mmCIF file of C-alpha atoms in Angstrom:
data_model
loop_
_atom_site.group_PDB
_atom_site.id
_atom_site.type_symbol
_atom_site.label_atom_id
_atom_site.label_comp_id
_atom_site.label_asym_id
_atom_site.label_seq_id
_atom_site.Cartn_x
_atom_site.Cartn_y
_atom_site.Cartn_z
ATOM 1 C CA MET A 133 8.204 8.030 11.024
ATOM 2 C CA THR A 134 7.917 11.602 9.786
ATOM 3 C CA PHE A 135 4.359 12.255 10.843
ATOM 4 C CA SER A 136 3.729 15.512 12.734
ATOM 5 C CA THR A 137 2.980 16.012 16.489
ATOM 6 C CA SER A 138 -0.653 16.946 15.434
ATOM 7 C CA GLU A 139 -1.045 13.733 13.624
ATOM 8 C CA LYS A 140 0.310 11.894 16.781
ATOM 9 C CA GLU A 141 -2.157 13.777 18.913
ATOM 10 C CA ARG A 142 -5.019 12.951 16.480
ATOM 11 C CA ARG A 143 -4.305 9.244 16.769
ATOM 12 C CA HIS A 144 -3.821 9.467 20.508
ATOM 13 C CA ARG A 145 -7.268 11.154 20.977
ATOM 14 C CA ALA A 146 -8.979 8.591 18.949
ATOM 15 C CA ILE A 147 -7.555 5.568 20.666
ATOM 16 C CA HIS A 148 -8.261 7.150 24.135
ATOM 17 C CA GLU A 149 -11.903 7.773 23.146
ATOM 18 C CA LEU A 150 -12.113 4.072 22.329
ATOM 19 C CA ILE A 151 -10.645 3.325 25.793
ATOM 20 C CA GLN A 152 -13.142 5.551 27.528
ATOM 21 C CA THR A 153 -16.110 4.334 25.463
ATOM 22 C CA ASN A 154 -15.383 0.653 26.300
ATOM 23 C CA GLN A 155 -14.319 1.447 29.943
ATOM 24 C CA LEU A 156 -10.977 -0.218 29.483
ATOM 25 C CA LYS A 157 -8.319 -0.188 32.106
ATOM 26 C CA ALA A 158 -5.655 -0.841 29.490
ATOM 27 C CA LEU A 159 -5.395 -1.535 25.737
ATOM 28 C CA LEU A 160 -2.931 -4.086 24.520
ATOM 29 C CA LEU A 161 -1.770 -3.832 20.865
ATOM 30 C CA ILE A 162 0.549 -6.427 19.245
ATOM 31 C CA GLY A 163 2.227 -5.912 15.914
ATOM 32 C CA ASP A 164 4.312 -8.121 13.549
ATOM 33 C CA THR A 165 6.303 -7.924 10.356
ATOM 34 C CA ASN A 166 4.225 -9.960 7.949
ATOM 35 C CA VAL A 167 2.822 -8.507 4.602
ATOM 36 C CA GLY A 168 -0.652 -9.499 5.244
ATOM 37 C CA PRO A 169 -4.104 -8.671 6.443
ATOM 38 C CA GLU A 170 -5.375 -5.838 8.452
ATOM 39 C CA PHE A 171 -4.503 -7.226 11.922
ATOM 40 C CA ASN A 172 -0.778 -6.472 11.898
ATOM 41 C CA GLY A 173 -1.191 -2.694 11.723
ATOM 42 C CA ASP A 174 -2.839 -1.633 14.949
ATOM 43 C CA LEU A 175 0.453 -1.246 16.779
ATOM 44 C CA ARG A 176 2.020 0.616 13.900
ATOM 45 C CA TYR A 177 -0.796 3.036 13.643
ATOM 46 C CA TYR A 178 -0.791 4.038 17.285
ATOM 47 C CA THR A 179 3.094 4.030 17.865
ATOM 48 C CA ASN A 180 4.294 4.981 14.282
ATOM 49 C CA ASN A 181 7.033 2.418 15.004
ATOM 50 C CA ARG A 182 8.335 0.094 12.402
ATOM 51 C CA ILE A 183 9.017 -3.472 13.379
ATOM 52 C CA ILE A 184 12.001 -4.956 11.638
ATOM 53 C CA PHE A 185 11.764 -8.526 13.088
ATOM 54 C CA TYR A 186 9.508 -10.568 15.326
ATOM 55 C CA ARG A 187 6.589 -9.019 17.144
ATOM 56 C CA GLN A 188 6.297 -6.090 19.487
ATOM 57 C CA ALA A 189 3.472 -4.924 21.980
ATOM 58 C CA VAL A 190 2.322 -1.652 23.274
ATOM 59 C CA VAL A 191 0.086 -1.245 26.400
ATOM 60 C CA ILE A 192 -1.983 1.946 26.531
ATOM 61 C CA PHE A 193 -3.462 3.265 29.702
ATOM 62 C CA PRO A 194 -6.314 5.852 30.189
ATOM 63 C CA ASP A 195 -4.312 8.114 32.512
ATOM 64 C CA SER A 196 -0.583 7.410 31.984
ATOM 65 C CA ASP A 197 1.906 7.031 29.212
ATOM 66 C CA PRO A 198 1.979 3.956 27.009
ATOM 67 C CA VAL A 199 4.735 1.378 27.248
ATOM 68 C CA LEU A 200 6.300 -0.217 24.203
ATOM 69 C CA PHE A 201 8.038 -3.650 24.338
ATOM 70 C CA ALA A 202 10.700 -4.467 21.735
ATOM 71 C CA GLY A 203 12.591 -7.748 21.468
ATOM 72 C CA SER A 204 16.059 -6.302 20.857
ATOM 73 C CA GLU A 205 18.082 -3.359 21.980
ATOM 74 C CA ILE A 206 18.433 -2.245 18.409
ATOM 75 C CA GLN A 207 14.669 -2.034 18.043
ATOM 76 C CA ARG A 208 14.210 -0.466 21.477
ATOM 77 C CA GLN A 209 16.601 2.440 20.682
ATOM 78 C CA ALA A 210 15.093 2.888 17.244
ATOM 79 C CA ALA A 211 11.624 3.094 18.828
ATOM 80 C CA LEU A 212 12.857 5.742 21.272
ATOM 81 C CA ARG A 213 14.285 7.898 18.371
ATOM 82 C CA ARG A 214 11.490 7.457 15.800
ATOM 83 C CA SER A 215 8.249 6.370 17.417
ATOM 84 C CA PHE A 216 5.422 8.284 19.184
ATOM 85 C CA VAL A 217 6.112 6.277 22.335
ATOM 86 C CA LYS A 218 8.755 7.433 24.820
ATOM 87 C CA ASP A 219 8.713 4.594 27.374
ATOM 88 C CA CYS A 220 10.316 1.781 25.277
ATOM 89 C CA ARG A 221 11.510 -1.349 27.113
ATOM 90 C CA LEU A 222 13.607 -4.393 26.244
ATOM 91 C CA THR A 223 11.751 -7.757 26.405
ATOM 92 C CA SER A 224 12.670 -11.361 25.978
ATOM 93 C CA ASP A 225 9.138 -12.571 26.747
ATOM 94 C CA VAL A 226 6.436 -10.201 25.532
ATOM 95 C CA VAL A 227 3.545 -11.860 27.316
ATOM 96 C CA ALA A 228 5.409 -12.094 30.759
ATOM 97 C CA ASP A 229 6.473 -8.524 30.625
ATOM 98 C CA VAL A 230 3.017 -7.367 29.650
ATOM 99 C CA ALA A 231 1.623 -9.277 32.628
ATOM 100 C CA GLY A 232 4.302 -7.733 34.766
ATOM 101 C CA LEU A 233 3.380 -4.262 33.662
ATOM 102 C CA LEU A 234 -0.433 -4.719 34.357
ATOM 103 C CA LYS A 235 0.460 -5.939 37.903
ATOM 104 C CA GLU A 236 2.763 -2.957 38.347
ATOM 105 C CA ARG A 237 -0.178 -0.706 37.443
ATOM 106 C CA LYS A 238 -2.402 -2.857 39.750
ATOM 107 C CA ILE A 239 -4.763 -3.947 37.054
ATOM 108 C CA SER A 240 -6.297 -7.200 38.401
ATOM 109 C CA SER A 241 -9.937 -6.874 37.232
ATOM 110 C CA GLY A 242 -12.074 -4.945 34.803
ATOM 111 C CA ARG A 243 -11.824 -4.790 31.016
ATOM 112 C CA VAL A 244 -8.647 -4.819 28.891
ATOM 113 C CA GLY A 245 -8.706 -4.395 25.214
ATOM 114 C CA VAL A 246 -6.837 -6.723 22.958
ATOM 115 C CA ASN A 247 -6.608 -7.934 19.280
ATOM 116 C CA LEU A 248 -7.275 -11.610 19.743
ATOM 117 C CA GLU A 249 -6.158 -12.396 16.159
ATOM 118 C CA MET A 250 -2.627 -11.119 17.080
ATOM 119 C CA LEU A 251 -2.388 -12.458 20.599
ATOM 120 C CA PRO A 252 -0.987 -16.089 20.504
ATOM 121 C CA ALA A 253 -3.220 -18.713 22.028
ATOM 122 C CA ALA A 254 -0.437 -19.610 24.454
ATOM 123 C CA GLY A 255 -0.199 -16.002 25.577
ATOM 124 C CA TYR A 256 -3.902 -15.768 25.964
ATOM 125 C CA HIS A 257 -4.007 -18.700 28.289
ATOM 126 C CA ILE A 258 -1.147 -17.258 30.361
ATOM 127 C CA LEU A 259 -2.908 -13.867 30.736
ATOM 128 C CA LYS A 260 -6.265 -15.583 31.554
ATOM 129 C CA LYS A 261 -4.564 -17.623 34.360
ATOM 130 C CA GLU A 262 -2.520 -14.470 35.717
ATOM 131 C CA PHE A 263 -5.610 -12.247 35.653
ATOM 132 C CA PRO A 264 -8.709 -14.403 36.189
ATOM 133 C CA LYS A 265 -10.936 -11.416 36.867
ATOM 134 C CA VAL A 266 -9.998 -9.446 33.827
ATOM 135 C CA GLU A 267 -12.299 -9.404 30.862
ATOM 136 C CA TRP A 268 -10.405 -9.407 27.613
ATOM 137 C CA VAL A 269 -12.303 -7.462 25.156
ATOM 138 C CA GLU A 270 -11.775 -7.557 21.313
ATOM 139 C CA THR A 271 -11.193 -4.117 20.052
ATOM 140 C CA HIS A 272 -9.665 -4.494 16.491
ATOM 141 C CA GLY A 273 -12.837 -3.723 14.574
ATOM 142 C CA GLN A 274 -13.219 -0.377 16.343
ATOM 143 C CA ILE A 275 -9.514 0.392 15.720
ATOM 144 C CA MET A 276 -9.993 -0.301 12.038
ATOM 145 C CA GLN A 277 -12.704 2.321 11.944
ATOM 146 C CA ILE A 278 -10.230 4.865 13.388
ATOM 147 C CA ARG A 279 -7.543 3.611 10.908
ATOM 148 C CA ASN A 280 -9.848 4.077 7.966
ATOM 149 C CA ASN A 281 -10.474 7.802 8.822
ATOM 150 C CA HIS A 282 -7.348 8.946 6.962
ATOM 151 C CA SER A 283 -5.942 12.397 7.618
ATOM 152 C CA GLN A 284 -4.477 14.777 5.001
ATOM 153 C CA GLU A 285 -0.879 13.719 6.120
ATOM 154 C CA GLU A 286 -1.818 10.052 5.542
ATOM 155 C CA ILE A 287 -3.215 10.856 2.026
ATOM 156 C CA GLU A 288 -0.015 12.676 1.089
ATOM 157 C CA THR A 289 1.959 9.736 2.097
ATOM 158 C CA TYR A 290 -0.132 7.463 -0.170
ATOM 159 C CA ARG A 291 0.412 9.963 -3.049
ATOM 160 C CA LYS A 292 4.150 9.854 -2.530
ATOM 161 C CA GLY A 293 4.305 6.161 -2.305
ATOM 162 C CA ALA A 294 2.262 5.760 -5.563
ATOM 163 C CA LEU A 295 4.621 7.943 -7.464
ATOM 164 C CA LEU A 296 7.472 5.807 -6.152
ATOM 165 C CA GLY A 297 5.679 2.834 -7.678
ATOM 166 C CA ASP A 298 5.412 4.655 -11.016
ATOM 167 C CA GLY A 299 9.123 5.380 -10.892
ATOM 168 C CA GLY A 300 9.957 1.727 -10.246
ATOM 169 C CA PHE A 301 7.930 0.698 -13.256
ATOM 170 C CA GLU A 302 9.636 3.290 -15.425
ATOM 171 C CA ALA A 303 13.037 2.119 -14.250
ATOM 172 C CA ALA A 304 12.062 -1.393 -15.070
ATOM 173 C CA VAL A 305 10.875 -0.506 -18.635
ATOM 174 C CA LYS A 306 14.209 1.283 -19.264
ATOM 175 C CA MET A 307 16.337 -1.718 -18.426
ATOM 176 C CA ILE A 308 14.352 -4.639 -19.792
ATOM 177 C CA HIS A 309 15.732 -6.473 -22.698
ATOM 178 C CA PRO A 310 16.271 -10.071 -23.899
ATOM 179 C CA GLY A 311 18.815 -11.721 -21.620
ATOM 180 C CA VAL A 312 17.946 -9.892 -18.450
ATOM 181 C CA SER A 313 16.781 -12.063 -15.491
ATOM 182 C CA GLU A 314 13.588 -11.658 -13.408
ATOM 183 C CA TYR A 315 15.960 -10.975 -10.436
ATOM 184 C CA GLU A 316 17.503 -8.091 -12.175
ATOM 185 C CA ILE A 317 14.148 -6.567 -13.249
ATOM 186 C CA VAL A 318 12.996 -6.690 -9.491
ATOM 187 C CA ALA A 319 16.309 -5.342 -8.283
ATOM 188 C CA GLU A 320 15.882 -2.441 -10.600
ATOM 189 C CA ILE A 321 12.361 -1.669 -9.388
ATOM 190 C CA GLU A 322 13.366 -1.872 -5.771
ATOM 191 C CA HIS A 323 16.594 0.032 -6.209
ATOM 192 C CA TYR A 324 14.539 2.951 -7.521
ATOM 193 C CA GLY A 325 12.247 3.048 -4.383
ATOM 194 C CA ARG A 326 14.836 2.254 -1.855
ATOM 195 C CA ALA A 327 17.034 5.254 -2.895
ATOM 196 C CA ARG A 328 14.032 7.496 -2.443
ATOM 197 C CA GLY A 329 12.791 6.401 0.869
ATOM 198 C CA VAL A 330 10.742 3.249 0.399
ATOM 199 C CA GLU A 331 11.053 1.110 3.476
ATOM 200 C CA GLU A 332 10.211 -2.164 1.923
ATOM 201 C CA HIS A 333 8.706 -3.801 -1.199
ATOM 202 C CA PHE A 334 6.287 -6.550 -2.088
ATOM 203 C CA THR A 335 7.383 -7.159 -5.598
ATOM 204 C CA LEU A 336 6.111 -10.094 -7.688
ATOM 205 C CA ILE A 337 6.956 -10.963 -11.240
ATOM 206 C CA GLY A 338 5.986 -13.491 -13.899
ATOM 207 C CA SER A 339 7.385 -13.881 -17.433
ATOM 208 C CA GLY A 340 6.771 -16.168 -20.411
ATOM 209 C CA LYS A 341 4.826 -16.564 -23.618
ATOM 210 C CA PHE A 342 1.131 -15.801 -23.831
ATOM 211 C CA SER A 343 -1.191 -16.891 -26.667
ATOM 212 C CA PHE A 344 -4.694 -18.140 -27.003
ATOM 213 C CA GLY A 345 -4.982 -21.760 -28.081
ATOM 214 C CA ASN A 346 -1.367 -22.779 -27.713
ATOM 215 C CA ASP A 347 -1.199 -23.578 -24.048
ATOM 216 C CA ASN A 348 0.998 -20.482 -23.537
ATOM 217 C CA THR A 349 -0.337 -19.025 -20.309
ATOM 218 C CA LEU A 350 1.574 -16.151 -18.764
ATOM 219 C CA PRO A 351 2.573 -17.215 -15.331
ATOM 220 C CA LEU A 352 0.933 -15.309 -12.485
ATOM 221 C CA PRO A 353 3.379 -13.007 -10.632
ATOM 222 C CA TYR A 354 5.300 -14.630 -7.894
ATOM 223 C CA SER A 355 8.771 -14.234 -6.305
ATOM 224 C CA PRO A 356 11.491 -13.582 -8.915
ATOM 225 C CA SER A 357 13.342 -16.558 -10.480
ATOM 226 C CA PRO A 358 16.742 -16.732 -12.444
ATOM 227 C CA ARG A 359 14.634 -17.059 -15.660
ATOM 228 C CA ARG A 360 16.061 -14.798 -18.441
ATOM 229 C CA ILE A 361 13.783 -12.816 -20.666
ATOM 230 C CA GLU A 362 13.397 -13.932 -24.363
ATOM 231 C CA VAL A 363 12.096 -12.181 -27.406
ATOM 232 C CA GLY A 364 8.252 -12.743 -27.591
ATOM 233 C CA ASP A 365 7.947 -12.899 -23.769
ATOM 234 C CA SER A 366 5.523 -10.807 -21.771
ATOM 235 C CA ILE A 367 6.482 -9.725 -18.224
ATOM 236 C CA MET A 368 3.804 -9.129 -15.545
ATOM 237 C CA MET A 369 4.883 -7.011 -12.569
ATOM 238 C CA GLU A 370 3.148 -6.403 -9.248
ATOM 239 C CA ILE A 371 4.956 -3.252 -7.937
ATOM 240 C CA THR A 372 4.157 -2.613 -4.286
ATOM 241 C CA PRO A 373 6.253 -0.088 -2.360
ATOM 242 C CA ARG A 374 5.628 0.719 1.338
ATOM 243 C CA TYR A 375 6.371 4.316 2.079
ATOM 244 C CA GLU A 376 6.288 5.686 5.689
ATOM 245 C CA GLY A 377 4.227 2.557 6.560
ATOM 246 C CA TYR A 378 1.583 2.907 3.784
ATOM 247 C CA TRP A 379 1.277 0.556 0.814
ATOM 248 C CA THR A 380 0.252 1.200 -2.708
ATOM 249 C CA GLN A 381 0.310 -1.045 -5.789
ATOM 250 C CA LEU A 382 0.734 -0.815 -9.473
ATOM 251 C CA VAL A 383 0.106 -3.913 -11.676
ATOM 252 C CA ARG A 384 1.526 -3.740 -15.230
ATOM 253 C CA THR A 385 2.558 -5.984 -18.014
ATOM 254 C CA VAL A 386 4.929 -5.364 -20.956
ATOM 255 C CA ASN A 387 5.752 -7.168 -24.147
ATOM 256 C CA VAL A 388 9.328 -7.827 -25.207
ATOM 257 C CA GLY A 389 10.368 -7.430 -28.787
ATOM 258 C CA LYS A 390 7.003 -7.565 -30.433
ATOM 259 C CA PRO A 391 3.369 -6.825 -29.658
ATOM 260 C CA ASN A 392 1.024 -9.514 -28.425
ATOM 261 C CA PRO A 393 -2.459 -9.312 -29.983
ATOM 262 C CA ASP A 394 -3.943 -11.990 -27.622
ATOM 263 C CA LEU A 395 -2.839 -10.136 -24.567
ATOM 264 C CA GLU A 396 -3.995 -6.825 -25.994
ATOM 265 C CA LYS A 397 -7.568 -8.208 -26.258
ATOM 266 C CA ILE A 398 -7.793 -9.283 -22.666
ATOM 267 C CA GLN A 399 -5.937 -6.209 -21.358
ATOM 268 C CA LYS A 400 -8.607 -4.012 -22.875
ATOM 269 C CA VAL A 401 -11.357 -5.963 -21.180
ATOM 270 C CA CYS A 402 -9.510 -5.588 -17.933
ATOM 271 C CA ARG A 403 -8.816 -1.932 -18.416
ATOM 272 C CA HIS A 404 -12.430 -0.998 -19.413
ATOM 273 C CA GLY A 405 -13.721 -3.170 -16.518
ATOM 274 C CA ILE A 406 -11.916 -1.082 -14.049
ATOM 275 C CA GLU A 407 -13.369 2.078 -15.709
ATOM 276 C CA SER A 408 -16.850 0.710 -15.209
ATOM 277 C CA GLY A 409 -16.246 0.164 -11.599
ATOM 278 C CA LEU A 410 -14.831 3.627 -11.066
ATOM 279 C CA GLY A 411 -18.211 4.993 -11.690
ATOM 280 C CA PHE A 412 -19.228 3.615 -8.262
ATOM 281 C CA LEU A 413 -15.931 4.508 -6.501
ATOM 282 C CA LYS A 414 -17.315 7.401 -4.483
ATOM 283 C CA PRO A 415 -18.537 8.142 -0.936
ATOM 284 C CA GLY A 416 -21.747 6.322 -0.134
ATOM 285 C CA ARG A 417 -21.293 3.542 -2.572
ATOM 286 C CA THR A 418 -20.141 0.038 -1.454
ATOM 287 C CA VAL A 419 -17.186 -2.023 -2.510
ATOM 288 C CA GLU A 420 -19.648 -4.643 -3.628
ATOM 289 C CA GLU A 421 -21.217 -2.239 -6.136
ATOM 290 C CA VAL A 422 -17.808 -1.390 -7.600
ATOM 291 C CA VAL A 423 -17.249 -5.172 -8.115
ATOM 292 C CA MET A 424 -20.761 -5.726 -9.632
ATOM 293 C CA ALA A 425 -20.054 -2.911 -12.195
ATOM 294 C CA MET A 426 -16.705 -4.418 -13.156
ATOM 295 C CA GLU A 427 -18.233 -7.843 -13.378
ATOM 296 C CA SER A 428 -21.156 -6.595 -15.503
ATOM 297 C CA PHE A 429 -18.810 -5.150 -18.111
ATOM 298 C CA VAL A 430 -16.425 -8.107 -18.215
ATOM 299 C CA SER A 431 -19.403 -10.483 -18.668
ATOM 300 C CA SER A 432 -20.825 -8.404 -21.507
ATOM 301 C CA CYS A 433 -17.553 -8.925 -23.343
ATOM 302 C CA GLY A 434 -17.889 -12.744 -22.928
ATOM 303 C CA TYR A 435 -15.151 -12.993 -20.239
ATOM 304 C CA LEU A 436 -15.145 -14.003 -16.575
ATOM 305 C CA LEU A 437 -14.137 -11.982 -13.553
ATOM 306 C CA LYS A 438 -12.636 -13.863 -10.611
ATOM 307 C CA PRO A 439 -10.602 -13.141 -7.510
ATOM 308 C CA PRO A 440 -8.248 -11.500 -6.818
ATOM 309 C CA ILE A 441 -10.037 -8.327 -7.706
ATOM 310 C CA GLY A 442 -8.265 -5.824 -5.369
ATOM 311 C CA HIS A 443 -8.023 -4.707 -1.853
ATOM 312 C CA ILE A 444 -8.428 -1.802 0.529
ATOM 313 C CA CYS A 445 -4.859 -0.768 1.529
ATOM 314 C CA GLY A 446 -3.174 1.200 4.287
ATOM 315 C CA ILE A 447 -0.652 0.224 6.949
ATOM 316 C CA ASP A 448 -1.470 -3.326 5.967
ATOM 317 C CA LEU A 449 -1.552 -4.213 2.309
ATOM 318 C CA ILE A 450 -4.815 -6.089 2.578
ATOM 319 C CA GLU A 451 -7.083 -4.226 4.971
ATOM 320 C CA GLY A 452 -10.169 -5.718 3.185
ATOM 321 C CA ARG A 453 -10.851 -7.560 0.003
ATOM 322 C CA VAL A 454 -12.417 -5.961 -3.028
ATOM 323 C CA SER A 455 -15.090 -8.695 -3.460
ATOM 324 C CA HIS A 456 -18.762 -9.430 -3.906
ATOM 325 C CA GLN A 457 -18.925 -10.088 -0.142
ATOM 326 C CA ASN A 458 -17.487 -6.723 0.978
ATOM 327 C CA GLU A 459 -20.496 -4.430 1.781
ATOM 328 C CA MET A 460 -18.114 -1.712 3.213
ATOM 329 C CA VAL A 461 -19.455 1.773 2.480
ATOM 330 C CA LEU A 462 -16.804 3.873 0.696
ATOM 331 C CA GLU A 463 -15.852 7.119 2.528
ATOM 332 C CA ARG A 464 -13.760 10.067 1.658
ATOM 333 C CA GLY A 465 -10.079 8.892 2.150
ATOM 334 C CA THR A 466 -10.581 5.306 1.526
ATOM 335 C CA VAL A 467 -7.774 3.985 -0.606
ATOM 336 C CA VAL A 468 -8.432 1.010 -2.859
ATOM 337 C CA ILE A 469 -6.199 -1.052 -5.155
ATOM 338 C CA LEU A 470 -8.268 -2.298 -8.197
ATOM 339 C CA HIS A 471 -6.758 -5.098 -10.195
ATOM 340 C CA PRO A 472 -9.521 -7.306 -11.625
ATOM 341 C CA THR A 473 -8.541 -10.715 -12.753
ATOM 342 C CA VAL A 474 -10.076 -11.401 -16.163
ATOM 343 C CA PHE A 475 -10.400 -14.998 -17.556
ATOM 344 C CA THR A 476 -11.237 -16.144 -21.043
ATOM 345 C CA PRO A 477 -14.727 -17.787 -21.396
ATOM 346 C CA ASP A 478 -13.225 -21.212 -20.985
ATOM 347 C CA GLY A 479 -11.405 -20.210 -17.769
ATOM 348 C CA LYS A 480 -8.092 -21.270 -19.211
ATOM 349 C CA TYR A 481 -6.299 -17.850 -19.721
ATOM 350 C CA SER A 482 -6.212 -14.999 -17.166
ATOM 351 C CA PHE A 483 -4.808 -11.623 -16.962
ATOM 352 C CA PHE A 484 -4.819 -8.799 -14.354
ATOM 353 C CA TRP A 485 -3.871 -5.175 -14.276
ATOM 354 C CA GLY A 486 -4.575 -2.093 -12.040
ATOM 355 C CA GLU A 487 -3.442 0.565 -9.763
ATOM 356 C CA THR A 488 -4.361 2.485 -6.452
ATOM 357 C CA TYR A 489 -7.266 4.957 -6.080
ATOM 358 C CA LEU A 490 -8.210 7.382 -3.491
ATOM 359 C CA VAL A 491 -11.969 8.032 -2.780
ATOM 360 C CA THR A 492 -12.428 11.916 -2.683
ATOM 361 C CA GLN A 493 -15.446 13.984 -1.626
ATOM 362 C CA ASN A 494 -17.087 13.632 -4.948
ATOM 363 C CA GLY A 495 -15.568 10.623 -6.564
ATOM 364 C CA TYR A 496 -11.973 9.313 -6.872
ATOM 365 C CA ASP A 497 -8.472 10.335 -7.558
ATOM 366 C CA ARG A 498 -6.145 7.963 -9.407
ATOM 367 C CA LEU A 499 -2.835 8.066 -7.450
ATOM 368 C CA HIS A 500 -0.649 6.612 -10.261
ATOM 369 C CA GLN A 501 0.519 8.464 -13.330
ATOM 370 C CA SER A 502 1.620 5.342 -15.305
ATOM 371 C CA GLY A 503 -0.208 5.057 -18.642
ATOM 372 C CA ASP A 504 -2.903 2.461 -19.426
ATOM 373 C CA GLU A 505 -1.332 1.223 -22.660
ATOM 374 C CA LEU A 506 0.236 -2.305 -22.887
ATOM 375 C CA LEU A 507 3.841 -1.362 -23.841
ATOM 376 C CA THR A 508 6.072 -3.296 -26.206
ATOM 377 C CA ILE A 509 9.731 -2.832 -25.357
#
């Protein structure tokens, strides 16, 4: 939305190199509004256009300007004003209009790039029928490599977003008291961010009693409910603002009215587990090594480490899982949310806690300023 012309040109060059390398006659990118995995963000990355409902598509050509299709006049006009693309057209049928555009540009054979995860099966069959001589080439993996090469402008956007997450947590801490509802707590978090430029939130919350041996397990965070806070409760919050398209996340818990010794025990294991993983959060190391280091510490304390452990974040909230199976090599500019879930030895009680980190040239930078202590309000 507010990225510079030089950032636009950087992305344009990278995508056009992909087009040339793969000998594509066109590249079709489809975006949607879901808070989800990495596939939604290809369109946003290239166009810098926010979708507010349903899906959009952009078709990029080697030697002519791209064309963006939006499903309402409101979104079309917004794209004209705010996005990197200047040819923005209204559509009531994305696939039909994409097909019409390819015919208009006389593309009837050769290779066209596409993200097959985002192209609906019905749309794929229509395009195959309309263009029997076209080879539809999966390009998403290559685009993710481009997206993971973050610029300084993107890094500054992450930093601003993380501070807005900190501010939301601080605002919640100031207003939490017995009698307030989960809805009100979430409203306070999101009001803070919205007033300062956050475009949307993914805010989860769970509240209740927590103690070992008494069947009091703190609910994992979910959408807020009307439940009102009581003395002796603990409140777990997953605070996730999206600023200028980029997600960061802060996971914190507070006690209400009195400290909780049982929760303090497991929180320390979780916190020190993160610290163990941070020793491997540097260029050249893998996500798997970070996980193994956290697991080694947690196991040495007699506890269990289980998913969710964290995720790579960017235009999509989950651009890759922090897991034993992720062999991704960390690079300067990679942004990682670490929130290991620690279980008691019997697997009955669990807790997670964490924040967002930036991989730097020699190590990492913690993007949040919120403290590590388990607060009692």
